[in-house]
CSV table of C-alpha atoms in Angstrom, one decimal:
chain,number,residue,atom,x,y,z
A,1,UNK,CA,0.0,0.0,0.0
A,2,UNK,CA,1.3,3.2,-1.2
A,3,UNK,CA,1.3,6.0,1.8
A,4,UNK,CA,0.8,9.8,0.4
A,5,UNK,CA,2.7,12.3,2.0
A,6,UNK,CA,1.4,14.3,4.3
A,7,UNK,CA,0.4,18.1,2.2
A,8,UNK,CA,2.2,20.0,4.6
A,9,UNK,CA,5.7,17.9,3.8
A,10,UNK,CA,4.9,17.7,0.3
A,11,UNK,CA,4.4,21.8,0.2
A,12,UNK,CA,7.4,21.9,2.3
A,13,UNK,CA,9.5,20.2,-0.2
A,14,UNK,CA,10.1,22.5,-3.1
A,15,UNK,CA,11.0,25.2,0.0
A,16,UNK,CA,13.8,22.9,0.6
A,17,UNK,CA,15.1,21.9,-2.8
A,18,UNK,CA,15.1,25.6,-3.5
A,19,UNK,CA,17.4,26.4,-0.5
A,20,UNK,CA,19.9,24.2,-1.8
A,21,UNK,CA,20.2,25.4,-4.5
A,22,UNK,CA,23.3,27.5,-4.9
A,23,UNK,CA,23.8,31.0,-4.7
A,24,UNK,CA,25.2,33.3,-6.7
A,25,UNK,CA,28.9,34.7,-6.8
A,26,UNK,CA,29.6,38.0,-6.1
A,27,UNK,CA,31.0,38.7,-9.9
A,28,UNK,CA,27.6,37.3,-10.5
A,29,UNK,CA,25.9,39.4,-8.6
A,30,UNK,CA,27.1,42.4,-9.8
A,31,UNK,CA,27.2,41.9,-13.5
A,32,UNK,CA,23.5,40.2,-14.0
A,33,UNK,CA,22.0,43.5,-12.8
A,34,UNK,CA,23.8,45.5,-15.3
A,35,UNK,CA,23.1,43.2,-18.3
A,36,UNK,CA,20.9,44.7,-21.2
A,37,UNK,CA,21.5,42.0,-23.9
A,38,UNK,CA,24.1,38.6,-24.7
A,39,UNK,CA,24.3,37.2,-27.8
A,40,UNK,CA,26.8,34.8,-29.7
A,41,UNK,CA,28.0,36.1,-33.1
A,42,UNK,CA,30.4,35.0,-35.7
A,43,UNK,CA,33.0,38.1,-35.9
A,44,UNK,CA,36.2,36.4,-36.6
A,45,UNK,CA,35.0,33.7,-39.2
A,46,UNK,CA,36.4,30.9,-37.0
A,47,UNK,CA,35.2,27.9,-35.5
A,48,UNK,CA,33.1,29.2,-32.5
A,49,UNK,CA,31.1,32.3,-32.4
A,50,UNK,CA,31.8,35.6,-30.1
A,51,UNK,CA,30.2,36.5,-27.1
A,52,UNK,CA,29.0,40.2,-27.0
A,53,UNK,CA,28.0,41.4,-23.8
A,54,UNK,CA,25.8,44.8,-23.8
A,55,UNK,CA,25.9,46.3,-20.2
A,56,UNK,CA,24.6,49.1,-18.3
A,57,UNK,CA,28.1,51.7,-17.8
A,58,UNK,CA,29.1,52.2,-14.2
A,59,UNK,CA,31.2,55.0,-15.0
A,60,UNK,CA,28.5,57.2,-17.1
A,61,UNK,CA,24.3,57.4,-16.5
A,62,UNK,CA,22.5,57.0,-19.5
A,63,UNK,CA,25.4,54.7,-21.1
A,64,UNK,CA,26.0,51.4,-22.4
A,65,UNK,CA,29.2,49.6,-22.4
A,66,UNK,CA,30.1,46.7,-24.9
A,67,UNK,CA,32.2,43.5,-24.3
A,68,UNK,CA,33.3,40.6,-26.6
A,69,UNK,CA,34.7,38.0,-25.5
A,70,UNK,CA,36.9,36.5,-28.9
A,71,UNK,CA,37.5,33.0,-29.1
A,72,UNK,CA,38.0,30.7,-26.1
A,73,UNK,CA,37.8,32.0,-22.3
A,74,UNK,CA,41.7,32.5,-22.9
A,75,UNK,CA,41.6,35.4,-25.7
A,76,UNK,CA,41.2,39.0,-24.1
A,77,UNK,CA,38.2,40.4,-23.5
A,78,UNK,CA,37.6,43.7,-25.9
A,79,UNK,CA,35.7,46.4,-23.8
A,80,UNK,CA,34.3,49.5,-25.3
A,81,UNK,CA,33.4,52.1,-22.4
A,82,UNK,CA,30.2,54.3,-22.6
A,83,UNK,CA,29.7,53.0,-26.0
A,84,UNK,CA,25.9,53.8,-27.1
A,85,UNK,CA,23.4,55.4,-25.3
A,86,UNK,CA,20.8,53.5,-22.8
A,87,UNK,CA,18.3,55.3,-20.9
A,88,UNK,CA,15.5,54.0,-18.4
A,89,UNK,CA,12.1,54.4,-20.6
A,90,UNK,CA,10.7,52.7,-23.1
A,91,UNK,CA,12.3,54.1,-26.6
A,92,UNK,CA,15.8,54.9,-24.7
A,93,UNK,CA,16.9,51.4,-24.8
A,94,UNK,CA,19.9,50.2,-26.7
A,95,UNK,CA,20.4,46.4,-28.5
A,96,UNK,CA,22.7,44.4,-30.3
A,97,UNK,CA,22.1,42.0,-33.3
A,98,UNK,CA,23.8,39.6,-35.4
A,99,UNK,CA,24.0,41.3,-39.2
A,100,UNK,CA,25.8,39.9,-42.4
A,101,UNK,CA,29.2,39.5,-43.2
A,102,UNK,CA,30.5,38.5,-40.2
A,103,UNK,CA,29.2,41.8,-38.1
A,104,UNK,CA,27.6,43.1,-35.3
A,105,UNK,CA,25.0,45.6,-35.4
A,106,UNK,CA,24.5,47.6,-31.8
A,107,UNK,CA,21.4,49.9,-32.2
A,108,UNK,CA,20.5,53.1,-29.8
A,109,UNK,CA,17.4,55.5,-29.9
A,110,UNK,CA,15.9,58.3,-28.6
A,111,UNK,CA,12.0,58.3,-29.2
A,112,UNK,CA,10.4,58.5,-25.8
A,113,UNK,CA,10.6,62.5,-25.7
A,114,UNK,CA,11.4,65.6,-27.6
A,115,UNK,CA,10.8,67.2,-31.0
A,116,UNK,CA,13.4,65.4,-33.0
A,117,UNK,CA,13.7,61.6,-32.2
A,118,UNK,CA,16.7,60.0,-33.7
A,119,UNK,CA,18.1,56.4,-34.0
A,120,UNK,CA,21.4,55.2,-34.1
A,121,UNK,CA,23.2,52.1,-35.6
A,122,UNK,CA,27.1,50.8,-35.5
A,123,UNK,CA,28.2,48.3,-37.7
A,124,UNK,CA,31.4,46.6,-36.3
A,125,UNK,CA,33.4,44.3,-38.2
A,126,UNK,CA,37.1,42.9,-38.5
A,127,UNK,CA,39.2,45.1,-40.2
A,128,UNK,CA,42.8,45.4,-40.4
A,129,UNK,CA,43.0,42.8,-37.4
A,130,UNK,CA,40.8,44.7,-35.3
A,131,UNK,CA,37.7,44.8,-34.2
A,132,UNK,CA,36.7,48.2,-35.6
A,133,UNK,CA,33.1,50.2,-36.5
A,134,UNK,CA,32.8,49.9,-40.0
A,135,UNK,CA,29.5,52.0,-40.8
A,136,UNK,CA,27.8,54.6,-39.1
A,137,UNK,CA,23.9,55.3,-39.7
A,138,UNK,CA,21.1,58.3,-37.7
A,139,UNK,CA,18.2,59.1,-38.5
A,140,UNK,CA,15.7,61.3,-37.3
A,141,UNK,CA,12.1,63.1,-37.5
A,142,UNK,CA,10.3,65.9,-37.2
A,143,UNK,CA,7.6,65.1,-34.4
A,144,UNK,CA,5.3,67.5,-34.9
A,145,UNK,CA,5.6,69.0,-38.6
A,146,UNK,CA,6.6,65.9,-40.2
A,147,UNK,CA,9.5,65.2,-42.9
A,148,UNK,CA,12.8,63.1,-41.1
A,149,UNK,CA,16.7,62.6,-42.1
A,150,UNK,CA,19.0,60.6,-42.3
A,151,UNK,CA,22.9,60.0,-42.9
A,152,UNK,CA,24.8,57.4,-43.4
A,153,UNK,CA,28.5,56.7,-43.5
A,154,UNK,CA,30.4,53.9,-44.7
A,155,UNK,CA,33.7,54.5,-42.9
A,156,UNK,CA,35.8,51.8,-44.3
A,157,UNK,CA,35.1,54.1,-47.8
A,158,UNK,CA,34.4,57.2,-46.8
A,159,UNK,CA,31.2,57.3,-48.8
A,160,UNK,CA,28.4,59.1,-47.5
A,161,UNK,CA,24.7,59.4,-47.9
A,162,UNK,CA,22.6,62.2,-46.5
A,163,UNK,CA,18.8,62.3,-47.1
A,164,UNK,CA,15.6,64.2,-46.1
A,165,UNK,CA,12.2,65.2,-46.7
A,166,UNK,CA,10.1,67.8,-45.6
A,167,UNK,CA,6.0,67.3,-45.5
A,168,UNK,CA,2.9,69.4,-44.8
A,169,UNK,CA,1.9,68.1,-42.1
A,170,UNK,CA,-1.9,68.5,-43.0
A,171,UNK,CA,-2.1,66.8,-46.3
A,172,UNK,CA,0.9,64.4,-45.7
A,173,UNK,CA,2.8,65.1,-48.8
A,174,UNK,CA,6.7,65.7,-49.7
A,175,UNK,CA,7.2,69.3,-50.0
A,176,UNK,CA,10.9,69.7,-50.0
A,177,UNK,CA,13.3,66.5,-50.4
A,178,UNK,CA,16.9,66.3,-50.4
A,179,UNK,CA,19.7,63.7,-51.4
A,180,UNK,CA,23.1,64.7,-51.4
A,181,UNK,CA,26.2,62.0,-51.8
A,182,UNK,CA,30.0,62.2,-51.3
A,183,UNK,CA,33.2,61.1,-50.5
A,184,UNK,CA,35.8,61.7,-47.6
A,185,UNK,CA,38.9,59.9,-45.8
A,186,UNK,CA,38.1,56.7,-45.1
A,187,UNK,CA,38.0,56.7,-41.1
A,188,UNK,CA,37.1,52.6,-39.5
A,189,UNK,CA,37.9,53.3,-35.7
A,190,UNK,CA,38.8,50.3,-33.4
A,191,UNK,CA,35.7,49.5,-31.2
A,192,UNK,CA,37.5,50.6,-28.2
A,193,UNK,CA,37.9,53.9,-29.2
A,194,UNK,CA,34.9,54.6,-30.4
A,195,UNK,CA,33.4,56.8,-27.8
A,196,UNK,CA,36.7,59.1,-27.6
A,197,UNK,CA,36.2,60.5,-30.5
A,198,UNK,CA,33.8,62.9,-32.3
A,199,UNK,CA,31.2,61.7,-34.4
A,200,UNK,CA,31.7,61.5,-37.9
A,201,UNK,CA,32.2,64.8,-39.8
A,202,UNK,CA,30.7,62.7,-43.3
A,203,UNK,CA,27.1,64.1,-42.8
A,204,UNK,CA,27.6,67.5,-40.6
A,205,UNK,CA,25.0,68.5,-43.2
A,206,UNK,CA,22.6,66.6,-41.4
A,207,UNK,CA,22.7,69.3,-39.2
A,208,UNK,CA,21.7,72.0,-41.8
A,209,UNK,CA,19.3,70.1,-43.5
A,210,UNK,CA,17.3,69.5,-40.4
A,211,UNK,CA,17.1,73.5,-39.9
A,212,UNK,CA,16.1,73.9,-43.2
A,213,UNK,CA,13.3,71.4,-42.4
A,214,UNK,CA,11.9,73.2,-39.3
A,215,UNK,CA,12.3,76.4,-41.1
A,216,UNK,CA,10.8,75.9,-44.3
């Protein structure tokens, strides 16, 4: 004859499986709180993919950093400080992706607040033996009026792309449009130096074109 357990010992027994269970380290502790995103992608065309680790910045509010681990626990971990921007509302958050070609795309926005939101992708790739950003993209809008940009920059080229269009913003149609293309000094920076420098100087007619749009 089979005996059941008494309710209060079988409630009790998940409560004690649980407390055995072990807890976590300290390093754990404090880097599962900072995590945003993990994923594994292919970056140096070997035979195991790359970690990238996209973490809430301890050194900078409102900041992301970015780590890869290359390879096997062995290689050195690549960390880019304050990398892309990562708020605490919905439309501030930052995220990584797998693209083509071997790359990682890390994508940032602003579109919880404001007049203009804008949007912002890196392209990082392996380029002269580095891990490097390899393209540069923002975009934006014009909230209330209507009409957005957009420039993009391939930096392993120097080829850029700067676009725009300005609508009424009671019939919905393109008023004023603009699409302007050149060249400059090719410029791929190493990942880890990404966020000591300026941004790109390709599409500083972004700028203008987005006064002309609010002005027009």
């Amino acid at each position: 004859m089979i005996r059941a357990i008494p309710i209060v010992l079988a409630l009790a027994l998940p409560c004690a499986a649980l407390a055995q269970a072990p807890e976590a380290t300290p390093a754990e502790a404090s880097v599962l709180p900072r995590l945003i995103e993990a994923i594994c992608v292919d970056l140096f065309d070997g035979p195991s993919c790359e970690q990238a680790f996209l973490l809430r910045s301890e050194t900078l509010d409102g900041m992301a950093d970015l780590l890869v681990q290359s390879g096997g626990p062995e290689d050195p971990l690549i960390v880019a400080r304050d990398l892309v921007f990562h708020g605490d509302f919905d439309g501030q958050f930052a995220r990584i992706e797998a693209g083509t070609d071997h790359t990682l795309l890390i994508h940032s926005e602003q579109t919880s607040h404001g007049r203009h939101p804008w949007f912002e992708t890196l392209t990082v790739a392996v380029h002269d033996d580095a891990l490097r950003v390899v393209r540069w993209h923002m975009s934006s809008y014009d909230r209330p009026t209507g009409g957005g940009f957009s420039c993009d920059v391939d930096l392993t080229t120097g080829i850029w792309r700067v676009s725009a269009e300005r609508t009424d913003p009671e019939t919905g149609e393109t008023t004023h449009d603009w699409d302007e293309t050149g060249r400059a000094a090719p410029d791929p920076t190493e990942l880890i130096w990404w966020s000591y420098r300026e941004p790109p100087t390709h599409c500083d007619a972004v700028q203008g074109l987005g006064k002309v749009m609010v002005n027009v």
